[in-house]
CSV table of C-alpha atoms in Angstrom, one decimal:
chain,number,residue,atom,x,y,z
A,1,MET,CA,8.7,-44.8,15.4
A,2,LEU,CA,8.1,-41.5,14.3
A,3,GLN,CA,7.4,-38.6,16.7
A,4,PRO,CA,4.9,-36.0,16.1
A,5,SER,CA,6.2,-32.8,14.7
A,6,ARG,CA,7.2,-29.9,17.2
A,7,THR,CA,7.5,-26.4,16.9
A,8,HIS,CA,10.9,-24.8,17.8
A,9,ASP,CA,9.7,-23.3,20.8
A,10,GLU,CA,8.5,-26.4,22.2
A,11,VAL,CA,11.8,-28.1,21.8
A,12,GLY,CA,15.0,-27.2,20.0
A,13,THR,CA,15.9,-29.0,16.8
A,14,GLN,CA,18.7,-31.6,16.4
A,15,ALA,CA,21.7,-29.6,16.2
A,16,ALA,CA,23.8,-29.5,13.1
A,17,PRO,CA,27.6,-29.4,13.8
A,18,ALA,CA,29.3,-26.1,13.4
A,19,SER,CA,32.7,-26.0,11.7
A,20,GLY,CA,35.9,-25.4,13.5
A,21,ARG,CA,36.3,-22.1,11.5
A,22,ALA,CA,33.0,-20.8,12.8
A,23,TRP,CA,34.2,-21.4,16.5
A,24,THR,CA,37.5,-19.5,15.7
A,25,MET,CA,35.4,-16.6,14.3
A,26,LEU,CA,33.4,-16.6,17.4
A,27,ALA,CA,36.4,-16.5,19.6
A,28,LEU,CA,37.9,-13.5,17.6
A,29,ALA,CA,34.6,-11.7,17.8
A,30,THR,CA,34.2,-12.4,21.5
A,31,ALA,CA,37.8,-11.0,22.2
A,32,GLY,CA,36.9,-8.0,20.0
A,33,PHE,CA,33.7,-7.3,21.9
A,34,ALA,CA,35.6,-7.5,25.2
A,35,VAL,CA,38.4,-5.3,24.2
A,36,ASN,CA,36.0,-2.5,22.8
A,37,PHE,CA,34.0,-2.8,26.0
A,38,TRP,CA,37.1,-2.4,28.1
A,39,ALA,CA,38.0,1.1,26.1
A,40,TRP,CA,34.2,2.0,26.4
A,41,ALA,CA,34.1,1.7,30.1
A,42,LEU,CA,37.5,3.5,31.0
A,43,LEU,CA,35.9,6.9,32.1
A,44,SER,CA,33.5,5.2,34.9
A,45,PRO,CA,36.0,4.0,37.2
A,46,LEU,CA,37.7,7.5,37.2
A,47,GLY,CA,34.6,9.5,37.8
A,48,PRO,CA,35.1,10.1,41.5
A,49,ARG,CA,38.7,11.1,40.8
A,50,PHE,CA,37.7,13.4,38.1
A,51,LYS,CA,34.9,14.9,40.5
A,52,ASP,CA,37.5,15.7,43.0
A,53,SER,CA,40.2,17.0,40.8
A,54,LEU,CA,38.0,19.0,38.6
A,55,TYR,CA,35.4,20.0,41.3
A,56,LEU,CA,32.6,18.5,39.3
A,57,THR,CA,28.8,18.5,40.6
A,58,SER,CA,27.3,15.0,41.0
A,59,PHE,CA,25.3,15.9,37.8
A,60,GLU,CA,28.4,16.6,35.9
A,61,GLN,CA,30.0,13.5,37.2
A,62,SER,CA,27.0,11.4,36.1
A,63,LEU,CA,27.1,13.2,32.7
A,64,LEU,CA,30.7,12.2,32.3
A,65,VAL,CA,29.9,8.6,32.8
A,66,ALA,CA,26.7,8.6,30.8
A,67,VAL,CA,28.0,10.2,27.6
A,68,PRO,CA,30.0,7.2,26.4
A,69,VAL,CA,27.2,5.0,27.2
A,70,VAL,CA,24.3,6.8,25.6
A,71,VAL,CA,26.5,7.3,22.4
A,72,GLY,CA,27.6,3.8,22.3
A,73,SER,CA,23.9,2.5,22.6
A,74,LEU,CA,22.4,4.9,20.0
A,75,GLY,CA,25.6,4.3,17.7
A,76,ARG,CA,24.6,0.6,17.4
A,77,ILE,CA,21.7,1.5,15.1
A,78,PRO,CA,23.6,2.9,12.2
A,79,VAL,CA,26.7,0.5,12.9
A,80,GLY,CA,24.4,-2.6,12.9
A,81,ALA,CA,22.9,-1.5,9.6
A,82,LEU,CA,26.5,-0.8,8.3
A,83,THR,CA,27.5,-4.3,9.4
A,84,ASP,CA,24.6,-5.9,7.2
A,85,ARG,CA,26.1,-4.0,4.4
A,86,PHE,CA,29.9,-4.3,4.6
A,87,GLY,CA,30.3,-7.2,7.0
A,88,GLY,CA,32.1,-7.8,10.4
A,89,ARG,CA,35.3,-8.4,8.7
A,90,VAL,CA,35.4,-4.7,7.6
A,91,MET,CA,33.4,-3.1,10.5
A,92,PHE,CA,35.3,-5.0,13.6
A,93,PRO,CA,38.8,-3.7,12.7
A,94,LEU,CA,37.2,-0.3,11.7
A,95,VAL,CA,35.4,0.2,15.1
A,96,SER,CA,38.4,-1.0,17.0
A,97,ALA,CA,40.9,1.4,15.1
A,98,ALA,CA,38.4,4.1,15.4
A,99,THR,CA,38.2,3.9,19.3
A,100,ILE,CA,41.9,4.2,19.6
A,101,VAL,CA,41.8,7.9,18.7
A,102,PRO,CA,39.6,8.9,21.7
A,103,VAL,CA,41.4,6.6,24.0
A,104,LEU,CA,44.6,8.3,23.3
A,105,TYR,CA,43.3,11.6,23.5
A,106,LEU,CA,41.6,11.1,26.7
A,107,GLY,CA,44.8,9.4,28.2
A,108,LEU,CA,47.2,12.2,26.9
A,109,ALA,CA,45.3,15.4,26.8
A,110,GLY,CA,41.8,15.1,27.2
A,111,HIS,CA,41.5,14.8,31.1
A,112,SER,CA,42.2,18.3,32.1
A,113,SER,CA,38.7,20.0,31.9
A,114,LEU,CA,35.1,18.7,31.8
A,115,GLY,CA,34.7,19.9,28.1
A,116,ALA,CA,37.5,17.8,27.0
A,117,LEU,CA,36.4,14.8,28.9
A,118,LEU,CA,32.9,15.2,27.4
A,119,ALA,CA,34.2,15.5,23.9
A,120,GLY,CA,36.4,12.4,24.3
A,121,GLY,CA,33.8,10.5,26.0
A,122,PHE,CA,31.6,11.2,23.2
A,123,PHE,CA,33.7,9.4,20.7
A,124,LEU,CA,34.8,6.9,23.1
A,125,GLY,CA,31.2,5.7,22.6
A,126,ILE,CA,32.1,4.2,19.3
A,127,GLY,CA,33.7,1.2,21.4
A,128,GLY,CA,30.3,0.5,22.5
A,129,THR,CA,29.0,-0.1,19.0
A,130,ALA,CA,31.0,-3.2,18.6
A,131,PHE,CA,28.2,-5.4,20.0
A,132,ALA,CA,26.0,-4.5,16.8
A,133,VAL,CA,29.1,-5.7,14.8
A,134,GLY,CA,29.5,-9.1,16.3
A,135,VAL,CA,25.9,-10.5,16.6
A,136,PRO,CA,25.3,-10.5,12.8
A,137,LEU,CA,28.9,-11.9,12.2
A,138,VAL,CA,28.3,-14.7,14.6
A,139,SER,CA,24.9,-15.5,13.6
A,140,ALA,CA,25.8,-15.9,9.9
A,141,TRP,CA,28.5,-18.4,11.0
A,142,PHE,CA,26.3,-20.8,12.9
A,143,PRO,CA,23.3,-22.9,12.0
A,144,PRO,CA,20.0,-21.7,13.4
A,145,GLU,CA,19.9,-24.4,16.1
A,146,ARG,CA,23.2,-23.3,17.5
A,147,ARG,CA,22.9,-19.6,17.3
A,148,GLY,CA,21.4,-19.1,20.8
A,149,LEU,CA,24.7,-20.6,22.4
A,150,ALA,CA,27.1,-18.8,19.9
A,151,ILE,CA,25.6,-15.4,20.5
A,152,GLY,CA,25.3,-16.0,24.1
A,153,VAL,CA,29.1,-16.9,24.3
A,154,PHE,CA,29.5,-13.8,22.1
A,155,GLY,CA,27.7,-11.8,24.6
A,156,ALA,CA,29.8,-12.9,27.4
A,157,GLY,CA,32.4,-10.1,26.0
A,158,MET,CA,30.4,-7.7,27.8
A,159,GLY,CA,32.6,-8.7,30.8
A,160,GLY,CA,35.3,-6.5,29.2
A,161,THR,CA,33.8,-3.7,31.3
A,162,ALA,CA,35.0,-5.6,34.3
A,163,ILE,CA,38.7,-5.3,32.9
A,164,SER,CA,38.4,-1.6,33.2
A,165,ALA,CA,36.6,-1.6,36.5
A,166,LEU,CA,39.4,-3.8,38.0
A,167,THR,CA,42.5,-2.2,36.5
A,168,THR,CA,42.0,1.4,35.6
A,169,VAL,CA,42.2,3.0,38.9
A,170,GLN,CA,45.2,0.6,40.1
A,171,LEU,CA,47.1,1.5,37.0
A,172,VAL,CA,46.6,5.3,37.3
A,173,ASP,CA,47.8,5.0,41.2
A,174,ALA,CA,50.8,2.8,40.4
A,175,HIS,CA,51.9,5.0,37.3
A,176,SER,CA,50.0,7.8,35.8
A,177,MET,CA,46.7,8.9,34.2
A,178,ALA,CA,47.8,8.1,30.8
A,179,THR,CA,48.9,4.4,31.6
A,180,PRO,CA,45.4,2.6,31.3
A,181,PHE,CA,44.5,4.6,28.2
A,182,LEU,CA,47.8,3.7,26.4
A,183,ILE,CA,47.6,0.1,27.4
A,184,THR,CA,44.0,-0.2,26.0
A,185,ALA,CA,45.0,1.7,22.8
A,186,ALA,CA,47.7,-0.9,22.3
A,187,VAL,CA,45.4,-3.8,22.9
A,188,LEU,CA,43.0,-2.2,20.4
A,189,ALA,CA,45.4,-1.7,17.6
A,190,ALA,CA,46.8,-5.4,18.1
A,191,TYR,CA,43.4,-6.7,17.8
A,192,ALA,CA,42.4,-4.5,14.8
A,193,ALA,CA,45.5,-5.8,13.0
A,194,VAL,CA,44.5,-9.3,13.9
A,195,ALA,CA,40.8,-9.1,13.0
A,196,TRP,CA,41.8,-7.6,9.5
A,197,LEU,CA,44.3,-10.5,8.8
A,198,VAL,CA,42.2,-13.4,10.3
A,199,LEU,CA,38.6,-12.5,10.8
A,200,ARG,CA,36.1,-13.4,7.6
A,201,ASP,CA,32.5,-13.2,7.1
A,202,ALA,CA,30.6,-16.4,6.5
A,203,PRO,CA,30.3,-17.9,3.2
A,204,GLY,CA,27.1,-17.0,1.4
A,205,ARG,CA,26.5,-14.1,3.7
A,206,THR,CA,23.2,-12.1,2.5
A,207,VAL,CA,24.3,-8.6,1.3
A,208,PRO,CA,21.5,-6.1,1.2
A,209,THR,CA,21.4,-3.7,-1.7
A,210,GLU,CA,18.9,-1.1,-0.3
A,211,PRO,CA,20.2,2.4,0.9
A,212,LEU,CA,20.9,2.7,4.6
A,213,ALA,CA,18.0,4.8,5.5
A,214,ARG,CA,15.6,2.6,3.6
A,215,ARG,CA,16.8,-0.5,5.6
A,216,LEU,CA,16.7,1.3,9.1
A,217,ALA,CA,13.0,2.3,8.1
A,218,ALA,CA,12.1,-1.4,7.1
A,219,THR,CA,14.1,-2.4,10.4
A,220,LEU,CA,11.6,-0.4,12.4
A,221,ARG,CA,8.6,-1.9,10.6
A,222,LEU,CA,9.6,-5.4,11.8
A,223,GLY,CA,7.8,-6.8,14.8
A,224,ILE,CA,10.8,-8.6,16.2
A,225,THR,CA,12.5,-5.4,16.4
A,226,TRP,CA,10.1,-3.7,18.8
A,227,GLN,CA,9.5,-7.2,20.8
A,228,ALA,CA,13.2,-7.8,21.3
A,229,SER,CA,13.7,-4.1,22.1
A,230,ALA,CA,11.2,-4.2,24.9
A,231,LEU,CA,12.4,-7.3,26.4
A,232,TYR,CA,16.1,-6.4,26.1
A,233,ALA,CA,15.4,-3.2,27.8
A,234,VAL,CA,14.1,-5.3,30.9
A,235,ALA,CA,16.9,-8.1,30.8
A,236,PHE,CA,19.9,-6.2,29.9
A,237,GLY,CA,18.7,-2.7,31.0
A,238,GLY,CA,18.2,-4.5,34.3
A,239,TYR,CA,21.6,-5.9,34.5
A,240,VAL,CA,23.3,-2.4,33.6
A,241,ALA,CA,21.0,-0.7,36.2
A,242,PHE,CA,22.1,-3.0,39.1
A,243,SER,CA,25.5,-3.1,38.0
A,244,VAL,CA,25.7,0.7,38.0
A,245,TYR,CA,23.6,1.1,41.2
A,246,LEU,CA,24.1,-1.9,43.4
A,247,PRO,CA,27.2,-0.4,45.2
A,248,THR,CA,24.9,2.5,46.3
A,249,TYR,CA,22.0,0.5,47.1
A,250,LEU,CA,24.0,-2.0,49.4
A,251,LYS,CA,25.8,1.0,51.1
A,252,THR,CA,22.7,3.0,51.8
A,253,GLY,CA,20.3,0.2,52.4
A,254,TYR,CA,22.4,-2.2,54.3
A,255,GLY,CA,25.3,0.0,55.7
A,256,LEU,CA,28.0,-2.1,54.0
A,257,THR,CA,31.5,-0.6,53.4
A,258,GLN,CA,32.4,0.6,49.9
A,259,ALA,CA,34.8,-2.3,49.4
A,260,ASP,CA,32.4,-4.8,50.5
A,261,ALA,CA,29.4,-3.4,48.3
A,262,ALA,CA,31.8,-3.2,45.3
A,263,ASN,CA,32.8,-6.9,45.9
A,264,ARG,CA,29.2,-7.9,45.8
A,265,MET,CA,28.5,-6.0,42.7
A,266,ALA,CA,31.6,-7.8,41.1
A,267,GLY,CA,29.9,-11.2,42.0
A,268,PHE,CA,26.6,-10.0,40.7
A,269,VAL,CA,28.2,-8.9,37.2
A,270,LEU,CA,30.3,-12.2,36.9
A,271,LEU,CA,27.3,-14.3,37.6
A,272,ALA,CA,25.3,-12.4,35.1
A,273,VAL,CA,28.1,-12.5,32.3
A,274,ALA,CA,28.4,-16.3,33.0
A,275,MET,CA,24.6,-16.9,32.6
A,276,ARG,CA,24.4,-15.2,29.2
A,277,PRO,CA,25.7,-18.0,27.2
A,278,VAL,CA,23.6,-20.6,29.3
A,279,GLY,CA,20.6,-18.4,28.3
A,280,GLY,CA,21.4,-18.8,24.7
A,281,TRP,CA,22.1,-22.7,25.1
A,282,LEU,CA,18.7,-23.2,26.8
A,283,SER,CA,17.0,-21.4,24.0
A,284,ASP,CA,18.6,-23.7,21.5
A,285,ARG,CA,17.4,-26.7,23.5
A,286,PHE,CA,14.0,-25.2,24.7
A,287,GLY,CA,13.2,-22.2,22.6
A,288,PRO,CA,13.8,-18.6,23.6
A,289,VAL,CA,10.1,-18.1,24.7
A,290,ARG,CA,10.2,-20.6,27.4
A,291,VAL,CA,13.6,-19.4,28.5
A,292,LEU,CA,12.3,-15.7,28.6
A,293,ALA,CA,9.2,-16.6,30.5
A,294,GLY,CA,11.3,-18.6,33.1
A,295,THR,CA,13.8,-15.9,33.6
A,296,LEU,CA,11.2,-13.1,33.9
A,297,ALA,CA,9.4,-15.2,36.4
A,298,VAL,CA,12.7,-15.2,38.5
A,299,VAL,CA,13.2,-11.5,38.2
A,300,LEU,CA,9.4,-11.0,39.3
A,301,ALA,CA,10.1,-13.2,42.3
A,302,GLY,CA,13.5,-11.7,43.0
A,303,ALA,CA,12.5,-8.1,42.9
A,304,LEU,CA,9.4,-8.8,44.8
A,305,ALA,CA,11.2,-10.5,47.7
A,306,GLN,CA,14.0,-7.8,47.9
A,307,SER,CA,11.1,-5.0,48.0
A,308,PHE,CA,10.7,-6.1,51.6
A,309,THR,CA,14.6,-5.4,52.2
A,310,PRO,CA,15.0,-8.7,53.8
A,311,SER,CA,18.3,-9.4,55.5
A,312,LEU,CA,21.4,-10.2,53.3
A,313,ALA,CA,21.9,-13.4,54.9
A,314,PRO,CA,20.5,-15.5,53.2
A,315,VAL,CA,17.4,-14.1,51.7
A,316,GLY,CA,18.8,-10.9,50.2
A,317,THR,CA,21.8,-12.7,48.8
A,318,VAL,CA,19.7,-15.5,47.2
A,319,ALA,CA,17.4,-12.8,45.7
A,320,PHE,CA,20.5,-10.9,44.3
A,321,LEU,CA,22.1,-13.7,42.9
A,322,ALA,CA,18.8,-15.1,41.3
A,323,LEU,CA,18.3,-11.8,39.7
A,324,ALA,CA,21.8,-11.8,38.2
A,325,ALA,CA,21.4,-15.1,36.8
A,326,ALA,CA,18.0,-14.4,35.2
A,327,LEU,CA,19.0,-11.1,33.9
A,328,GLY,CA,22.2,-12.7,32.3
A,329,ALA,CA,20.3,-15.7,30.7
A,330,GLY,CA,17.3,-13.5,29.8
A,331,SER,CA,19.8,-11.3,27.8
A,332,GLY,CA,21.1,-14.3,26.0
A,333,ALA,CA,17.5,-15.5,25.1
A,334,VAL,CA,16.5,-12.2,23.5
A,335,PHE,CA,19.3,-12.5,20.9
A,336,ALA,CA,18.4,-16.1,20.4
A,337,LEU,CA,14.9,-14.8,19.5
A,338,VAL,CA,16.5,-12.1,17.1
A,339,ALA,CA,18.4,-14.9,15.5
A,340,LEU,CA,15.3,-17.1,15.2
A,341,LEU,CA,13.1,-14.2,13.9
A,342,ALA,CA,14.9,-11.4,12.0
A,343,PRO,CA,15.6,-11.9,8.4
A,344,ALA,CA,19.1,-12.9,7.7
A,345,ASP,CA,20.2,-9.6,5.9
A,346,MET,CA,18.7,-7.5,8.8
A,347,VAL,CA,20.2,-9.1,11.7
A,348,GLY,CA,22.7,-6.3,12.2
A,349,SER,CA,20.1,-3.7,11.7
A,350,VAL,CA,17.8,-5.4,14.3
A,351,THR,CA,20.7,-6.0,16.7
A,352,GLY,CA,21.5,-2.2,16.4
A,353,VAL,CA,18.0,-1.2,17.4
A,354,VAL,CA,17.7,-3.8,20.3
A,355,GLY,CA,21.2,-3.2,21.7
A,356,ALA,CA,20.3,0.5,21.9
A,357,ALA,CA,17.1,-0.3,23.7
A,358,GLY,CA,19.2,-2.4,26.3
A,359,GLY,CA,21.8,0.2,27.0
A,360,LEU,CA,19.3,3.0,27.3
A,361,GLY,CA,17.1,0.9,29.4
A,362,GLY,CA,19.8,0.8,32.0
A,363,PHE,CA,19.7,4.6,32.6
A,364,VAL,CA,16.0,5.1,34.0
A,365,PRO,CA,16.2,2.5,36.9
A,366,PRO,CA,19.2,4.0,38.8
A,367,LEU,CA,17.8,7.7,38.4
A,368,LEU,CA,14.4,6.4,39.5
A,369,MET,CA,15.8,4.6,42.4
A,370,GLY,CA,17.6,7.6,43.7
A,371,SER,CA,14.8,9.9,43.4
A,372,LEU,CA,12.3,7.4,45.3
A,373,TYR,CA,14.9,6.9,48.1
A,374,GLY,CA,15.2,10.7,48.4
A,375,ALA,CA,11.5,11.0,48.5
A,376,TYR,CA,10.6,8.1,50.8
A,377,GLY,CA,13.9,7.0,52.3
A,378,SER,CA,13.3,3.4,51.0
A,379,TYR,CA,13.9,1.4,48.0
A,380,ALA,CA,11.0,-0.8,48.3
A,381,LEU,CA,8.9,1.0,45.9
A,382,GLY,CA,11.4,1.1,43.0
A,383,LEU,CA,11.9,-2.8,43.3
A,384,ALA,CA,8.3,-3.3,43.5
A,385,LEU,CA,8.0,-1.2,40.2
A,386,LEU,CA,10.8,-3.6,38.7
A,387,ALA,CA,8.6,-6.6,39.7
A,388,VAL,CA,5.6,-4.9,38.0
A,389,VAL,CA,7.7,-4.3,34.9
A,390,ALA,CA,8.9,-7.9,35.0
A,391,ALA,CA,5.3,-9.2,35.2
A,392,ALA,CA,4.3,-6.9,32.1
A,393,ALA,CA,7.2,-8.5,30.1
A,394,LEU,CA,6.3,-11.9,31.2
A,395,ALA,CA,2.7,-11.5,30.1
A,396,PHE,CA,4.0,-10.1,26.7
A,397,THR,CA,6.4,-12.8,26.2
A,398,GLY,CA,3.4,-15.4,26.7
A,399,THR,CA,1.2,-13.6,24.3
A,400,GLY,CA,2.5,-11.6,21.5
A,401,VAL,CA,6.0,-13.0,21.5
A,402,ARG,CA,4.9,-16.6,21.5
A,403,HIS,CA,2.3,-15.8,19.0
A,404,ALA,CA,5.1,-14.3,16.6
A,405,VAL,CA,7.3,-17.5,17.0
A,406,THR,CA,4.6,-20.0,16.4
A,407,ARG,CA,3.5,-18.1,13.3
A,408,ARG,CA,6.9,-17.4,11.9
A,409,VAL,CA,8.6,-21.0,12.6
A,410,PRO,CA,7.3,-24.1,10.9
A,411,ALA,CA,7.1,-27.3,12.6
A,412,VAL,CA,10.0,-29.3,12.7
A,413,GLN,CA,9.4,-32.5,10.6
A,414,PRO,CA,10.6,-35.9,11.5
A,415,HIS,CA,13.0,-37.7,9.8
């Protein structure tokens, strides 16, 4: 008996199988994302050390950590557009090879002054643009009904920052300042060579012919660009903000030791990274709008509960774990939405803008939380503001985004 036709957002379509080669390309792209993000995050763990050795102010230390992130976030816009034009097969080895230069510079010569660190950090931002290469590459290899899972798996490569967090300081302590940079440069070189030899763009990839500036202008006129940017600034921006600020919050708000706070932050990051593919998979099954609505509702509830500064056992821990899971899954769902609504020849361009919005979205909350704590001696207002932002994003998802999906995606006809 035939079932009524349903829209993509009501239920996922019957999944077409992806080829073994597609999964190989996904694995290579995810590895490249992780390696480049490892390089991108090399300066952050060393910030306190540079502050002491170079007598930096707190602002100078923050600037040192922020420069690669800001450049990497904004750099995704042109790199995404270039990926649409030249393909990931060219851009992944190129970005990886280009990142080797600042990595070697910082490890061998560029750590003796703030100016040298900032110059190296600026070009280290190239590594952060790898995200805008991988999404269009992966998206083209998979059928629409499997893109959410595939892009979510690729997005888990953001865990490359954890490699840096766990190894950089230990390698410097055990060997020398140059050691983590030399190791990372060697891994980048090996990956660039393998990617050049093995990585391929999907057959039948749509190649745009318009000039770069015109394509970027066209990207900014697309509704999905701004819809996904707003949602990613909340979901991924929230993840970035917590991963940066959670140790300070737990140490100041709950009196935890630095080591205990860092371990809890690591748990938050790992759960968020693990949930990103889950968010993509759920989007394939139930539609990205439903997944986004669910995750934003959890963020709203978790932030609201935490604004009362409950005890860590069990309410606070449950609230933070729920926030980590929701922000990770929501980040995956945003790019399932991009894969669904962005024109095939503009996925890279849209990804670049959305990725930039997510990266930059993570910098406002830590500054705001610090300022509010300084003014009021409490983090409650900052978390209440996060709940308000999540509520606004939830309302936007249920109205404007849902309307865009139902207008664009035709009903799936029964067979």
